Coordinates of C-alpha atoms in Angstrom, one line a residue:
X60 CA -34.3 -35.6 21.0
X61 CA -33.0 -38.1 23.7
X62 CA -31.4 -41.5 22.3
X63 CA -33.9 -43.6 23.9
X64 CA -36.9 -41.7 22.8
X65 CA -35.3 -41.4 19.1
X66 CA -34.6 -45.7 19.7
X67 CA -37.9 -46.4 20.6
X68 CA -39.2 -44.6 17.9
X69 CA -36.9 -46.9 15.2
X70 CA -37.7 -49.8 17.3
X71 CA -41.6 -48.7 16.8
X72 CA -41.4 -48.7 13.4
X73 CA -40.0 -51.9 12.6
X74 CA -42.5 -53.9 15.1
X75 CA -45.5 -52.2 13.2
X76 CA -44.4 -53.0 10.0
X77 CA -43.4 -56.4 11.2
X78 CA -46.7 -56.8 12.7
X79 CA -48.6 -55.6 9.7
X80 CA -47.0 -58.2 7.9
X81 CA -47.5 -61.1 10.4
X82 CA -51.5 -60.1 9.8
X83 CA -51.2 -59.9 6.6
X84 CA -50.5 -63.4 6.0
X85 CA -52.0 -65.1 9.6
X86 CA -54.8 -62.8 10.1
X87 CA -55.0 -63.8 13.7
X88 CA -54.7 -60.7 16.3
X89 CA -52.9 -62.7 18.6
X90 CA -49.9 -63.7 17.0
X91 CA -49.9 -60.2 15.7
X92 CA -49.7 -58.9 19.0
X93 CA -47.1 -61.3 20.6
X94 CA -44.8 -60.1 17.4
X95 CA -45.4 -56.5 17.8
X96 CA -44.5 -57.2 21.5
X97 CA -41.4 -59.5 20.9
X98 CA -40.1 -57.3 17.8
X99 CA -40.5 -53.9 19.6
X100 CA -38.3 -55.1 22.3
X101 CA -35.6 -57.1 20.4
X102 CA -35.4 -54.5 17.8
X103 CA -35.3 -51.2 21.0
X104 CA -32.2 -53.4 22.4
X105 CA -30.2 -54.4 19.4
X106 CA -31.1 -49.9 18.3
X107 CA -29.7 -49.2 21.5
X108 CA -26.5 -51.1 22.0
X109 CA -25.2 -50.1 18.0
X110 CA -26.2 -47.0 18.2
X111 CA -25.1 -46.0 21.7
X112 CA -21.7 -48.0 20.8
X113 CA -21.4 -47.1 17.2
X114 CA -22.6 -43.6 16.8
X115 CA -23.7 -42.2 19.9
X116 CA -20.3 -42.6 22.3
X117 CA -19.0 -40.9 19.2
X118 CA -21.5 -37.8 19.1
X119 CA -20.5 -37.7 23.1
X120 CA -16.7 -37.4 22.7
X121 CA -17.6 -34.5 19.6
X122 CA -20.0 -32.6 22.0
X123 CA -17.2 -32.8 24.5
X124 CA -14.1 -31.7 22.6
X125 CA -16.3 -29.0 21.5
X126 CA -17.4 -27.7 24.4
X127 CA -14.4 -28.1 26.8
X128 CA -12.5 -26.0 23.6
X129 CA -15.2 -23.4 24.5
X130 CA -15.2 -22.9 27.5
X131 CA -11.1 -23.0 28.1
X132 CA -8.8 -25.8 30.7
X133 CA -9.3 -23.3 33.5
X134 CA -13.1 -22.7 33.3
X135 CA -14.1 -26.3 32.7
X136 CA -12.3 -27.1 35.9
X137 CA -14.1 -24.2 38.2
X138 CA -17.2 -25.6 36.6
X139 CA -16.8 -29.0 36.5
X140 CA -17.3 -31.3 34.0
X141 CA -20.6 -31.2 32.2
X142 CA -22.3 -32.9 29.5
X143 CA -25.5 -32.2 28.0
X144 CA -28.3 -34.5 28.5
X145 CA -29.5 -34.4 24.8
X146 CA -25.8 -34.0 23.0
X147 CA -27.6 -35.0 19.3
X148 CA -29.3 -31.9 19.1
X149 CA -27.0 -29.6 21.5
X150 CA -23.4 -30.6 19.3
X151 CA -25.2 -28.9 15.8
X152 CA -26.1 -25.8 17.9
X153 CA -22.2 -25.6 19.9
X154 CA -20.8 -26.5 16.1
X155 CA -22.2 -23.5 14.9
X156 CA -22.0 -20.8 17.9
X157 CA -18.1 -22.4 17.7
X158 CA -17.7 -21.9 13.8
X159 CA -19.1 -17.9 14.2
X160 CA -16.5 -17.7 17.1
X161 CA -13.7 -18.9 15.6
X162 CA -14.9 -16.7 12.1
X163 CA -15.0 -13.9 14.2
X164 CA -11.5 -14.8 15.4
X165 CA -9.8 -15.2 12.3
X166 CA -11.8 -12.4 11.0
X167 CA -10.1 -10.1 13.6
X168 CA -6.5 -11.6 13.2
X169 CA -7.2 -10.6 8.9
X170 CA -7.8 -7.0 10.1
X171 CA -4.8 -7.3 12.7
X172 CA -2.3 -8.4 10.0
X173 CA -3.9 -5.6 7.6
X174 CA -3.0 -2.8 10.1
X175 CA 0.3 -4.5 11.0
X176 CA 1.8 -4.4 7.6
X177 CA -0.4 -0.7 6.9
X178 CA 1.5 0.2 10.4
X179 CA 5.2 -1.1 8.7
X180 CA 4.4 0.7 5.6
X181 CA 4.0 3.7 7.1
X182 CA 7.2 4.2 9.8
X183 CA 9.1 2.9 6.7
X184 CA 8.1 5.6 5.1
X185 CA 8.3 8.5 7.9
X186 CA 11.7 7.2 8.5
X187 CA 12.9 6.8 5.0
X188 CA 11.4 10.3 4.0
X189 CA 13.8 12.3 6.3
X190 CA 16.6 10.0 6.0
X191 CA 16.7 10.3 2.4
X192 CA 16.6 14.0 2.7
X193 CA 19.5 13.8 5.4
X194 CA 21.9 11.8 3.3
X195 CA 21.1 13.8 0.1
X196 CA 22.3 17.2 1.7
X197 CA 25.0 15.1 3.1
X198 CA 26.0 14.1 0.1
X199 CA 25.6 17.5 -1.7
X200 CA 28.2 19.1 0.5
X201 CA 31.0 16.5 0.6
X202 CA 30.7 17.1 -3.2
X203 CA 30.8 20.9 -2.8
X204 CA 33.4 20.5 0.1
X205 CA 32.4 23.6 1.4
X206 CA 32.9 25.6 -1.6
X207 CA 30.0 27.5 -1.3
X208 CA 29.3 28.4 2.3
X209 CA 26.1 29.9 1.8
X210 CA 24.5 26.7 0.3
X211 CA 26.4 24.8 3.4
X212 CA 24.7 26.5 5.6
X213 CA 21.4 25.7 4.1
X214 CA 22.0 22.1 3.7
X215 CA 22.9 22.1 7.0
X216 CA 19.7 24.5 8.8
X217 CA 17.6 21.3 6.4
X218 CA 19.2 18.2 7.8
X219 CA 18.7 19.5 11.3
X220 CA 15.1 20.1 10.5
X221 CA 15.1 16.3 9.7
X222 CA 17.1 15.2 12.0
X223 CA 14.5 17.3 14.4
X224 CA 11.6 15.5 13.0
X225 CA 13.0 12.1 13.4
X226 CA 13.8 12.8 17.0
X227 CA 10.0 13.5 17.5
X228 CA 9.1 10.7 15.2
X229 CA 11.4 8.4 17.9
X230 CA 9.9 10.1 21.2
X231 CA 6.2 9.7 19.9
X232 CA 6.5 6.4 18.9
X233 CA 8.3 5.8 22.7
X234 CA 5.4 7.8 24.0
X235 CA 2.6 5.7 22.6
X236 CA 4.3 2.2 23.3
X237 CA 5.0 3.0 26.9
X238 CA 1.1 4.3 27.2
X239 CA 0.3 1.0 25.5
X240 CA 2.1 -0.6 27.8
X241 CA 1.2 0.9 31.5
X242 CA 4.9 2.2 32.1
X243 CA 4.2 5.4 31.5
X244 CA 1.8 6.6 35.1
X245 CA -1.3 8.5 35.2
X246 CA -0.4 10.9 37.9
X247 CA -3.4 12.3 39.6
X248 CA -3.7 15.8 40.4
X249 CA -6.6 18.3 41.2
X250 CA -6.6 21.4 39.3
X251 CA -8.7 24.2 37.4
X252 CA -9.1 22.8 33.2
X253 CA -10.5 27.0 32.9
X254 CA -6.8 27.6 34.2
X255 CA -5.0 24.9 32.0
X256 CA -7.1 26.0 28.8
X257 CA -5.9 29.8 29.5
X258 CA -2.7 28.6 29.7
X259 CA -2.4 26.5 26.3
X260 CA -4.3 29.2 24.2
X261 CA -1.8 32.0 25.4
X262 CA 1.1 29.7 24.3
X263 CA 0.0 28.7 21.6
X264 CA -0.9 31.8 20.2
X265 CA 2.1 32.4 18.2
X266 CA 1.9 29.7 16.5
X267 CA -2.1 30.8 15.3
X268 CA -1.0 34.1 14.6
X269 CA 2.0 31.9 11.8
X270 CA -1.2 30.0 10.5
X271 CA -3.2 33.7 10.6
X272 CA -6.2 31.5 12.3
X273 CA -7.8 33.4 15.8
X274 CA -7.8 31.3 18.3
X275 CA -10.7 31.9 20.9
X276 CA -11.5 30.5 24.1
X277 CA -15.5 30.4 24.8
X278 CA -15.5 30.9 28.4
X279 CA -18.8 29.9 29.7
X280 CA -18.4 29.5 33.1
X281 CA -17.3 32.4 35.5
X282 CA -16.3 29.8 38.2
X283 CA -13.1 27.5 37.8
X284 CA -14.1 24.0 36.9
X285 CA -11.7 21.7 39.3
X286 CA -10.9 18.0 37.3
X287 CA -8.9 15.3 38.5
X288 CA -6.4 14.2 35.4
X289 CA -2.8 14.5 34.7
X290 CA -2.2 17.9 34.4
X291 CA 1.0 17.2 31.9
X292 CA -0.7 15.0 29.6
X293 CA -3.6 16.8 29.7
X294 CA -1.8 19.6 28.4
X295 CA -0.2 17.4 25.9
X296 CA -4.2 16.2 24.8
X297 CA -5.1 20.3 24.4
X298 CA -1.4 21.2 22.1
X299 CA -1.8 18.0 20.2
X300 CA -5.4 18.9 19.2
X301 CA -5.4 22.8 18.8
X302 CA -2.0 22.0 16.7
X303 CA -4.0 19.5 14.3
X304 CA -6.9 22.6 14.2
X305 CA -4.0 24.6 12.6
X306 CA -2.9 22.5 10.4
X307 CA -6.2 22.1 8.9
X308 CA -7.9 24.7 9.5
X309 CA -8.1 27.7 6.7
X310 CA -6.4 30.5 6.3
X311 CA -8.0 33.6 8.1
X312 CA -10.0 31.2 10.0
X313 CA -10.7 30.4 13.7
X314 CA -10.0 27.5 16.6
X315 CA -12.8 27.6 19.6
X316 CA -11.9 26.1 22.6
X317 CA -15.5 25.4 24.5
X318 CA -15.6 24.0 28.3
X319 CA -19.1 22.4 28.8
X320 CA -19.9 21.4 32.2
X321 CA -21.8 18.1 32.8
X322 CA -22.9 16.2 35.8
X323 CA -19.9 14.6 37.1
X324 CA -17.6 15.5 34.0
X325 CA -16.6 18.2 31.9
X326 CA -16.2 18.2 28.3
X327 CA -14.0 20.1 26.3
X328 CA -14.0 20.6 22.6
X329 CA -11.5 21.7 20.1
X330 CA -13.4 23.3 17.0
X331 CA -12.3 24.5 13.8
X332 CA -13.4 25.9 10.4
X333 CA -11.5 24.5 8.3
X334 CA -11.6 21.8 5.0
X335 CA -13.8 18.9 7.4
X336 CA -13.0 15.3 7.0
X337 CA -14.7 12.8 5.1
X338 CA -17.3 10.4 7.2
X339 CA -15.7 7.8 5.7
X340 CA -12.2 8.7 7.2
X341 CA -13.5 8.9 11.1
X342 CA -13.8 5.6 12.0
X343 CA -9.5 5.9 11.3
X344 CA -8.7 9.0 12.6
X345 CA -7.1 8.0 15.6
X346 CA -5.2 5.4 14.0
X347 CA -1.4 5.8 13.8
X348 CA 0.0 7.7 10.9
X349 CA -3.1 8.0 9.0
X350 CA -3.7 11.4 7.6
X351 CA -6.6 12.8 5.8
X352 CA -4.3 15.1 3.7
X353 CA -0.9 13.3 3.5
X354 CA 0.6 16.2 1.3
X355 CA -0.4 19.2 3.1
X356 CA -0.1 17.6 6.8
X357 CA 3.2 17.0 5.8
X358 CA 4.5 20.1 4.7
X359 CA 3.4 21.7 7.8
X360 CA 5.1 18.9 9.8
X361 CA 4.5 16.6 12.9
X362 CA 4.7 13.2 13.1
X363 CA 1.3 11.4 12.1
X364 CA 1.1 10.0 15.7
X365 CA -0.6 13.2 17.9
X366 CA -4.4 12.2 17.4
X367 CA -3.1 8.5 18.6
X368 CA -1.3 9.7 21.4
X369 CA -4.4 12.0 21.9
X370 CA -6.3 9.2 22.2
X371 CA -4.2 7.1 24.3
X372 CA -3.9 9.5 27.0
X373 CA -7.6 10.1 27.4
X374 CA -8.3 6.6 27.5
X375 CA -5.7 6.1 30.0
X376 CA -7.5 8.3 32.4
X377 CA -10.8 6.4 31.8
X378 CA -12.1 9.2 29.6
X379 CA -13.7 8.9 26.3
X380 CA -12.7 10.8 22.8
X381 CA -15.2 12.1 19.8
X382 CA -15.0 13.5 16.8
X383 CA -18.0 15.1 14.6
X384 CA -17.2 16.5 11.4
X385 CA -18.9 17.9 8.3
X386 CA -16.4 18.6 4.8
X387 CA -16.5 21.8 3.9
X388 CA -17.9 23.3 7.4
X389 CA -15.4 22.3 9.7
X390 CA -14.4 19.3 12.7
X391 CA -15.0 19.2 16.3
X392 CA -12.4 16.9 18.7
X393 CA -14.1 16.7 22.1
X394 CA -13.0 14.9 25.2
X395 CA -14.3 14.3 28.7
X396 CA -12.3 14.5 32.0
X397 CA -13.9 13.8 35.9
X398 CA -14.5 16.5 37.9
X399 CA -13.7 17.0 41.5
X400 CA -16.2 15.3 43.6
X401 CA -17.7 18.4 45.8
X402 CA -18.0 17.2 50.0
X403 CA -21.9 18.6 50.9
X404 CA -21.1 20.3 54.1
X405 CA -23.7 19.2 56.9
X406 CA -26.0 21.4 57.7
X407 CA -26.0 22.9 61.1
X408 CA -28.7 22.6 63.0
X409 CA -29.7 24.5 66.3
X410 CA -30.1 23.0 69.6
X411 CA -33.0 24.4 71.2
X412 CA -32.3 24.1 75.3
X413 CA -34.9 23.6 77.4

Protein backbone atom coordinates (compact mmCIF):
# COMPACT_ATOMS: atom_id res chain seq x y z
CA UNK A 1 0.00 0.00 0.00
CA UNK A 2 1.30 3.45 -1.05
CA UNK A 3 1.91 6.04 1.91
CA UNK A 4 -0.56 8.44 0.61
CA UNK A 5 -3.30 6.05 0.02
CA UNK A 6 -2.54 4.31 3.57
CA UNK A 7 -2.59 8.52 4.91
CA UNK A 8 -5.58 9.27 3.42
CA UNK A 9 -7.13 6.39 4.78
CA UNK A 10 -6.04 7.57 8.65
CA UNK A 11 -6.80 11.00 7.70
CA UNK A 12 -10.46 9.42 6.58
CA UNK A 13 -11.00 8.00 9.67
CA UNK A 14 -10.53 10.75 12.00
CA UNK A 15 -12.73 13.38 9.78
CA UNK A 16 -15.68 10.77 9.99
CA UNK A 17 -15.51 10.30 13.49
CA UNK A 18 -14.95 13.95 14.00
CA UNK A 19 -17.78 14.66 11.88
CA UNK A 20 -20.11 12.17 13.52
CA UNK A 21 -19.49 13.94 16.50
CA UNK A 22 -19.93 17.54 15.34
CA UNK A 23 -23.66 16.03 14.34
CA UNK A 24 -24.04 14.52 17.13
CA UNK A 25 -24.25 17.50 19.20
CA UNK A 26 -25.16 20.41 16.23
CA UNK A 27 -27.33 18.31 14.13
CA UNK A 28 -26.85 20.66 11.27
CA UNK A 29 -25.36 18.99 7.92
CA UNK A 30 -23.55 21.91 7.14
CA UNK A 31 -21.22 22.40 9.71
CA UNK A 32 -20.83 18.73 9.64
CA UNK A 33 -19.65 18.90 6.25
CA UNK A 34 -17.26 21.94 6.52
CA UNK A 35 -15.53 19.73 9.51
CA UNK A 36 -15.33 16.59 7.57
CA UNK A 37 -13.82 18.86 4.90
CA UNK A 38 -11.45 20.96 7.18
CA UNK A 39 -10.42 17.81 9.43
CA UNK A 40 -9.73 15.42 6.39
CA UNK A 41 -7.33 17.82 5.11
CA UNK A 42 -5.55 19.07 8.34
CA UNK A 43 -5.48 15.66 9.68
CA UNK A 44 -3.95 14.02 5.65
CA UNK A 45 -1.15 16.80 6.07
CA UNK A 46 -0.12 16.69 9.74
CA UNK A 47 -0.38 12.06 8.76
CA UNK A 48 1.85 12.86 6.00
CA UNK A 49 4.66 15.08 7.20
CA UNK A 50 5.18 12.57 10.77
CA UNK A 51 4.87 9.81 9.13
CA UNK A 52 6.91 10.39 5.94
CA UNK A 53 9.58 12.20 8.46
CA UNK A 54 9.27 9.81 11.39
CA UNK A 55 8.63 6.45 10.04
CA UNK A 56 8.60 6.38 6.49
CA UNK A 57 12.29 7.96 5.49
CA UNK A 58 13.18 5.28 7.95
CA UNK A 59 11.33 2.28 6.12
CA UNK A 60 13.18 3.89 2.90
CA UNK A 61 16.80 3.78 4.23
CA UNK A 62 15.83 -0.22 5.52
CA UNK A 63 14.40 -1.09 2.02
CA UNK A 64 17.64 0.35 0.78
CA UNK A 65 20.32 -1.26 2.86
CA UNK A 66 18.49 -4.30 2.20
CA UNK A 67 18.35 -4.32 -1.21
CA UNK A 68 21.71 -2.74 -2.32
CA UNK A 69 23.27 -5.79 0.23
CA UNK A 70 21.34 -8.02 -2.24
CA UNK A 71 22.10 -7.21 -5.14
CA UNK A 72 26.12 -6.55 -4.49
CA UNK A 73 28.35 -2.75 -5.03
CA UNK A 74 29.00 -3.89 -8.55
CA UNK A 75 25.42 -4.75 -9.75
CA UNK A 76 23.66 -1.88 -8.16
CA UNK A 77 25.96 0.31 -10.10
CA UNK A 78 25.35 -1.50 -13.70
CA UNK A 79 21.73 -1.15 -12.73
CA UNK A 80 21.44 1.89 -11.20
CA UNK A 81 19.97 2.94 -8.23
CA UNK A 82 16.42 1.79 -7.65
CA UNK A 83 13.88 2.08 -5.09
CA UNK A 84 10.56 0.51 -4.93
CA UNK A 85 7.57 2.62 -5.33
CA UNK A 86 5.61 0.87 -2.43
CA UNK A 87 8.84 0.06 0.03
CA UNK A 88 6.14 -0.72 3.21
CA UNK A 89 5.05 -3.72 1.68
CA UNK A 90 8.26 -4.63 -0.64
CA UNK A 91 10.94 -4.35 2.74
CA UNK A 92 8.73 -7.48 4.59
CA UNK A 93 8.98 -9.47 1.35
CA UNK A 94 13.17 -8.52 0.62
CA UNK A 95 13.54 -9.20 4.66
CA UNK A 96 12.49 -12.51 4.27
CA UNK A 97 13.89 -13.66 0.63
CA UNK A 98 17.28 -12.05 2.51
CA UNK A 99 16.81 -14.09 5.83
CA UNK A 100 16.36 -17.57 3.59
CA UNK A 101 19.50 -16.38 1.71
CA UNK A 102 21.60 -15.69 4.25
CA UNK A 103 20.16 -19.26 6.15
CA UNK A 104 21.02 -20.95 3.24
CA UNK A 105 24.50 -19.30 3.46
CA UNK A 106 25.30 -20.09 6.87
CA UNK A 107 23.63 -23.34 6.37
CA UNK A 108 26.33 -24.16 3.71
CA UNK A 109 29.36 -22.68 5.67
CA UNK A 110 27.93 -25.45 8.79
CA UNK A 111 28.32 -28.26 6.25
CA UNK A 112 31.72 -26.65 4.88
CA UNK A 113 33.26 -26.55 8.39
CA UNK A 114 31.78 -30.22 9.05
CA UNK A 115 33.69 -31.59 6.00
CA UNK A 116 36.77 -29.45 6.87
CA UNK A 117 37.39 -30.80 10.16
CA UNK A 118 35.95 -34.68 8.74
CA UNK A 119 38.68 -33.88 5.86
CA UNK A 120 41.57 -33.13 8.94
CA UNK A 121 40.45 -36.06 10.72
CA UNK A 122 40.93 -38.23 8.18
CA UNK A 123 44.77 -37.26 6.50
CA UNK A 124 45.57 -37.16 10.25
CA UNK A 125 44.81 -40.44 10.42
CA UNK A 126 46.15 -41.80 6.88
CA UNK A 127 49.35 -40.07 7.79
CA UNK A 128 49.66 -41.14 11.37
CA UNK A 129 48.59 -44.83 10.46
CA UNK A 130 51.81 -45.52 8.39
CA UNK A 131 54.02 -43.28 10.36
CA UNK A 132 53.32 -45.09 13.47
CA UNK A 133 53.95 -48.29 11.74
CA UNK A 134 57.32 -46.71 10.20
CA UNK A 135 58.76 -45.62 13.52
CA UNK A 136 57.64 -48.85 15.36
CA UNK A 137 59.85 -51.08 12.99
CA UNK A 138 62.35 -48.41 13.30
CA UNK A 139 62.45 -48.67 16.61
CA UNK A 140 62.28 -52.55 16.86
CA UNK A 141 65.55 -52.87 15.04
CA UNK A 142 67.75 -50.21 16.74
CA UNK A 143 66.72 -52.41 19.69
CA UNK A 144 67.68 -55.60 18.00
CA UNK A 145 70.71 -53.82 16.29
CA UNK A 146 70.70 -56.22 13.66
CA UNK A 147 70.84 -59.22 15.71
CA UNK A 148 68.52 -61.05 13.89
CA UNK A 149 68.85 -60.46 10.26
CA UNK A 150 65.92 -62.22 9.15
CA UNK A 151 63.44 -60.17 11.26
CA UNK A 152 65.63 -57.01 9.83
CA UNK A 153 64.80 -57.69 6.71
CA UNK A 154 61.14 -57.95 7.42
CA UNK A 155 60.90 -54.73 9.28
CA UNK A 156 62.52 -53.27 6.62
CA UNK A 157 60.38 -55.04 3.24
CA UNK A 158 57.24 -53.31 5.95
CA UNK A 159 58.49 -49.76 6.37
CA UNK A 160 59.02 -49.52 2.64
CA UNK A 161 55.52 -50.64 2.12
CA UNK A 162 54.55 -47.60 4.30
CA UNK A 163 56.79 -45.43 3.24
CA UNK A 164 55.28 -46.59 -0.41
CA UNK A 165 51.86 -45.77 0.69
CA UNK A 166 52.62 -42.41 1.96
CA UNK A 167 54.32 -41.51 -1.18
CA UNK A 168 50.90 -42.23 -3.00
CA UNK A 169 49.03 -40.76 -0.20
CA UNK A 170 51.37 -37.31 -0.97
CA UNK A 171 50.97 -37.62 -5.01
CA UNK A 172 47.10 -38.08 -4.72
CA UNK A 173 46.53 -35.51 -2.51
CA UNK A 174 48.96 -33.25 -5.11
CA UNK A 175 46.90 -34.73 -7.90
CA UNK A 176 43.49 -33.69 -6.64
CA UNK A 177 44.63 -30.02 -5.39
CA UNK A 178 46.27 -29.25 -8.66
CA UNK A 179 42.89 -30.58 -10.57
CA UNK A 180 41.09 -28.39 -8.05
CA UNK A 181 43.03 -25.79 -8.93
CA UNK A 182 43.25 -25.73 -12.99
CA UNK A 183 47.17 -26.34 -13.06
CA UNK A 184 46.97 -29.53 -13.89
CA UNK A 185 45.71 -29.36 -18.20
CA UNK A 186 43.17 -31.26 -19.83
CA UNK A 187 45.08 -32.23 -22.90
CA UNK A 188 42.86 -33.06 -25.84
CA UNK A 189 43.41 -35.91 -27.95
CA UNK A 190 41.30 -38.11 -30.37
CA UNK A 191 41.51 -41.67 -29.90
CA UNK A 192 39.59 -45.18 -29.88
CA UNK A 193 38.03 -45.70 -25.78
CA UNK A 194 37.39 -49.70 -27.52
CA UNK A 195 41.31 -49.40 -27.84
CA UNK A 196 42.08 -47.74 -24.29
CA UNK A 197 39.49 -50.21 -22.56
CA UNK A 198 41.57 -53.34 -24.23
CA UNK A 199 44.40 -51.83 -23.07
CA UNK A 200 43.53 -51.35 -19.23
CA UNK A 201 41.84 -54.85 -18.92
CA UNK A 202 45.02 -56.70 -20.27
CA UNK A 203 47.12 -54.77 -17.66
CA UNK A 204 45.23 -55.12 -15.24
CA UNK A 205 44.67 -58.59 -15.37
CA UNK A 206 47.19 -59.74 -13.01
CA UNK A 207 46.03 -57.97 -10.53
CA UNK A 208 42.21 -59.83 -11.04
CA UNK A 209 43.73 -63.03 -11.38
CA UNK A 210 45.56 -61.91 -7.25
CA UNK A 211 41.80 -61.00 -6.22
CA UNK A 212 40.67 -64.50 -8.36
CA UNK A 213 37.73 -62.08 -9.82
CA UNK A 214 37.32 -62.43 -14.08
CA UNK A 215 37.50 -59.45 -15.54
CA UNK A 216 35.40 -59.18 -18.81
CA UNK A 217 35.14 -56.69 -21.39
CA UNK A 218 31.49 -56.62 -23.01
CA UNK A 219 32.36 -55.54 -26.45
CA UNK A 220 29.31 -54.44 -28.09
CA UNK A 221 30.36 -52.63 -30.83
CA UNK A 222 32.51 -54.06 -33.77
CA UNK A 223 33.59 -50.51 -34.89
CA UNK A 224 36.12 -48.34 -32.67
CA UNK A 225 34.31 -45.59 -30.91
CA UNK A 226 36.64 -42.41 -31.44
CA UNK A 227 36.29 -39.79 -28.11
CA UNK A 228 37.92 -36.65 -27.57
CA UNK A 229 39.44 -36.71 -23.68
CA UNK A 230 42.77 -37.00 -22.14
CA UNK A 231 43.93 -40.20 -22.97
CA UNK A 232 46.27 -40.33 -19.66
CA UNK A 233 43.67 -39.39 -17.26
CA UNK A 234 41.29 -41.31 -18.87
CA UNK A 235 43.27 -44.19 -18.22
CA UNK A 236 43.79 -43.12 -14.78
CA UNK A 237 39.53 -42.79 -14.44
CA UNK A 238 39.31 -46.78 -15.90
CA UNK A 239 42.56 -48.17 -13.22
CA UNK A 240 41.08 -46.14 -10.40
CA UNK A 241 37.62 -47.67 -10.92
CA UNK A 242 38.32 -51.40 -12.00
CA UNK A 243 40.95 -51.25 -8.91
CA UNK A 244 38.00 -50.18 -6.42
CA UNK A 245 35.83 -53.29 -8.31
CA UNK A 246 38.59 -55.48 -6.85
CA UNK A 247 38.69 -54.43 -3.78
CA UNK A 248 35.16 -54.94 -3.32
CA UNK A 249 34.15 -57.17 -5.26
CA UNK A 250 33.95 -61.12 -4.01
CA UNK A 251 35.96 -63.67 -4.20
CA UNK A 252 35.47 -65.82 -7.46
CA UNK A 253 33.48 -63.07 -8.74
CA UNK A 254 33.53 -60.86 -11.91
CA UNK A 255 34.30 -56.90 -13.20
CA UNK A 256 32.34 -56.00 -16.59
CA UNK A 257 33.57 -53.36 -18.45
CA UNK A 258 30.41 -52.15 -20.93
CA UNK A 259 30.91 -49.38 -23.74
CA UNK A 260 27.36 -47.97 -24.54
CA UNK A 261 27.19 -45.74 -27.37
CA UNK A 262 24.89 -42.67 -27.17
CA UNK A 263 24.15 -39.73 -29.48
CA UNK A 264 27.02 -37.52 -29.13
CA UNK A 265 28.66 -39.42 -26.14
CA UNK A 266 29.70 -42.73 -24.98
CA UNK A 267 29.21 -44.21 -21.68
CA UNK A 268 31.23 -46.55 -20.04
CA UNK A 269 30.48 -48.49 -17.02
CA UNK A 270 32.58 -50.34 -14.44
CA UNK A 271 30.38 -53.29 -12.85
CA UNK A 272 30.88 -55.58 -10.23
CA UNK A 273 29.33 -58.35 -8.11
CA UNK A 274 30.43 -57.77 -5.17
CA UNK A 275 29.07 -56.78 -1.23
CA UNK A 276 26.98 -53.31 -2.83
CA UNK A 277 26.93 -50.13 -0.95
CA UNK A 278 24.36 -48.81 1.17
CA UNK A 279 21.97 -45.98 -0.45
CA UNK A 280 22.65 -44.15 2.31
CA UNK A 281 26.51 -44.06 1.61
CA UNK A 282 26.16 -42.70 -2.23
CA UNK A 283 25.43 -39.36 -1.85
CA UNK A 284 29.44 -39.59 -0.24
CA UNK A 285 31.06 -41.74 -2.22
CA UNK A 286 33.14 -39.45 -4.04
CA UNK A 287 34.03 -37.67 -1.13
CA UNK A 288 37.70 -37.79 -0.07
CA UNK A 289 38.79 -40.59 2.13
CA UNK A 290 35.41 -41.88 2.89
CA UNK A 291 35.25 -45.60 2.68
CA UNK A 292 32.30 -47.90 2.83
CA UNK A 293 34.48 -50.60 4.55
CA UNK A 294 37.29 -48.77 6.33
CA UNK A 295 38.83 -52.23 7.64
CA UNK A 296 38.87 -54.29 4.62
CA UNK A 297 39.66 -51.22 2.02
CA UNK A 298 42.50 -50.83 4.12
CA UNK A 299 44.01 -53.98 4.22
CA UNK A 300 44.00 -54.26 0.53
CA UNK A 301 45.56 -50.77 0.31
CA UNK A 302 45.22 -47.45 -1.67
CA UNK A 303 44.81 -44.27 -0.54
CA UNK A 304 41.01 -43.30 0.09
CA UNK A 305 41.32 -40.60 -2.58
CA UNK A 306 40.85 -42.67 -6.24
CA UNK A 307 36.90 -42.33 -6.46
CA UNK A 308 37.65 -38.29 -5.78
CA UNK A 309 40.31 -38.15 -8.15
CA UNK A 310 37.85 -40.24 -10.43
CA UNK A 311 35.55 -37.77 -10.11
CA UNK A 312 37.67 -34.83 -10.55
CA UNK A 313 39.05 -35.78 -13.78
CA UNK A 314 35.65 -36.49 -15.41
CA UNK A 315 34.38 -33.33 -14.40
CA UNK A 316 37.33 -31.62 -15.62
CA UNK A 317 36.52 -32.78 -19.07
CA UNK A 318 32.92 -31.58 -18.83
CA UNK A 319 31.66 -35.18 -18.26
CA UNK A 320 29.41 -36.38 -15.71
CA UNK A 321 29.90 -39.50 -13.03
CA UNK A 322 27.10 -42.10 -11.63
CA UNK A 323 26.92 -44.59 -9.47
CA UNK A 324 23.88 -47.23 -9.02
CA UNK A 325 24.12 -49.73 -6.48
CA UNK A 326 22.12 -52.52 -4.72
CA UNK A 327 23.81 -54.32 -1.25
CA UNK A 328 24.16 -57.61 -1.69
CA UNK A 329 23.87 -57.62 -5.71
CA UNK A 330 26.56 -55.52 -6.69
CA UNK A 331 27.64 -51.56 -7.86
CA UNK A 332 27.83 -49.94 -11.21
CA UNK A 333 30.48 -46.68 -11.66
CA UNK A 334 29.54 -45.24 -15.15
CA UNK A 335 30.92 -42.21 -16.84
CA UNK A 336 30.37 -40.34 -20.09
CA UNK A 337 33.06 -38.91 -22.45
CA UNK A 338 32.28 -36.81 -26.04
CA UNK A 339 32.69 -38.50 -29.06
CA UNK A 340 34.34 -37.33 -32.19
CA UNK A 341 32.14 -35.16 -34.07
CA UNK A 342 31.73 -37.14 -37.64
CA UNK A 343 32.17 -34.34 -40.90
CA UNK A 344 28.92 -35.63 -43.39
CA UNK A 345 30.79 -35.76 -46.62
CA UNK A 346 28.65 -33.75 -49.39
CA UNK A 347 27.08 -35.66 -51.60
CA UNK A 348 28.16 -35.53 -55.11
CA UNK A 349 25.90 -34.74 -57.46
CA UNK A 350 26.13 -35.10 -61.41
CA UNK A 351 26.11 -32.42 -63.85
CA UNK A 352 24.02 -33.26 -66.58
CA UNK A 353 25.57 -31.28 -69.86
CA UNK A 354 23.42 -30.17 -72.32
Amino acid sequence: MKLRVLVFINALAVAITISAVNYYFQHKFYDMAITFVATIISSFLVFYYLIEKYVYSKIKLIYKLIHNLKLGRDLRDALGEHMSSDPINDVEHEVQEWAKEKKIEIDALRTQEKFRRDFLSNISHEFKTPLFAIQGYIEALQDDDFDDREMARQFLDKASKNVDRLSYLIQDLDEISKLESGELPINYTKFKINDLIKEVVESSDLKAKQHNIKLIFKQKYDEPIQVTADRQKITQVLVNLIDNSFKYGKEGGSTWITLFDLHDQVLIEVTDDGMGIEEKNLPRLFERFFRTDTSRSRQIGGSGLGLAIVKHIVEAHQQTINVRSTEGVGSTFGFTLQKVKQNLPFAHIPILKS
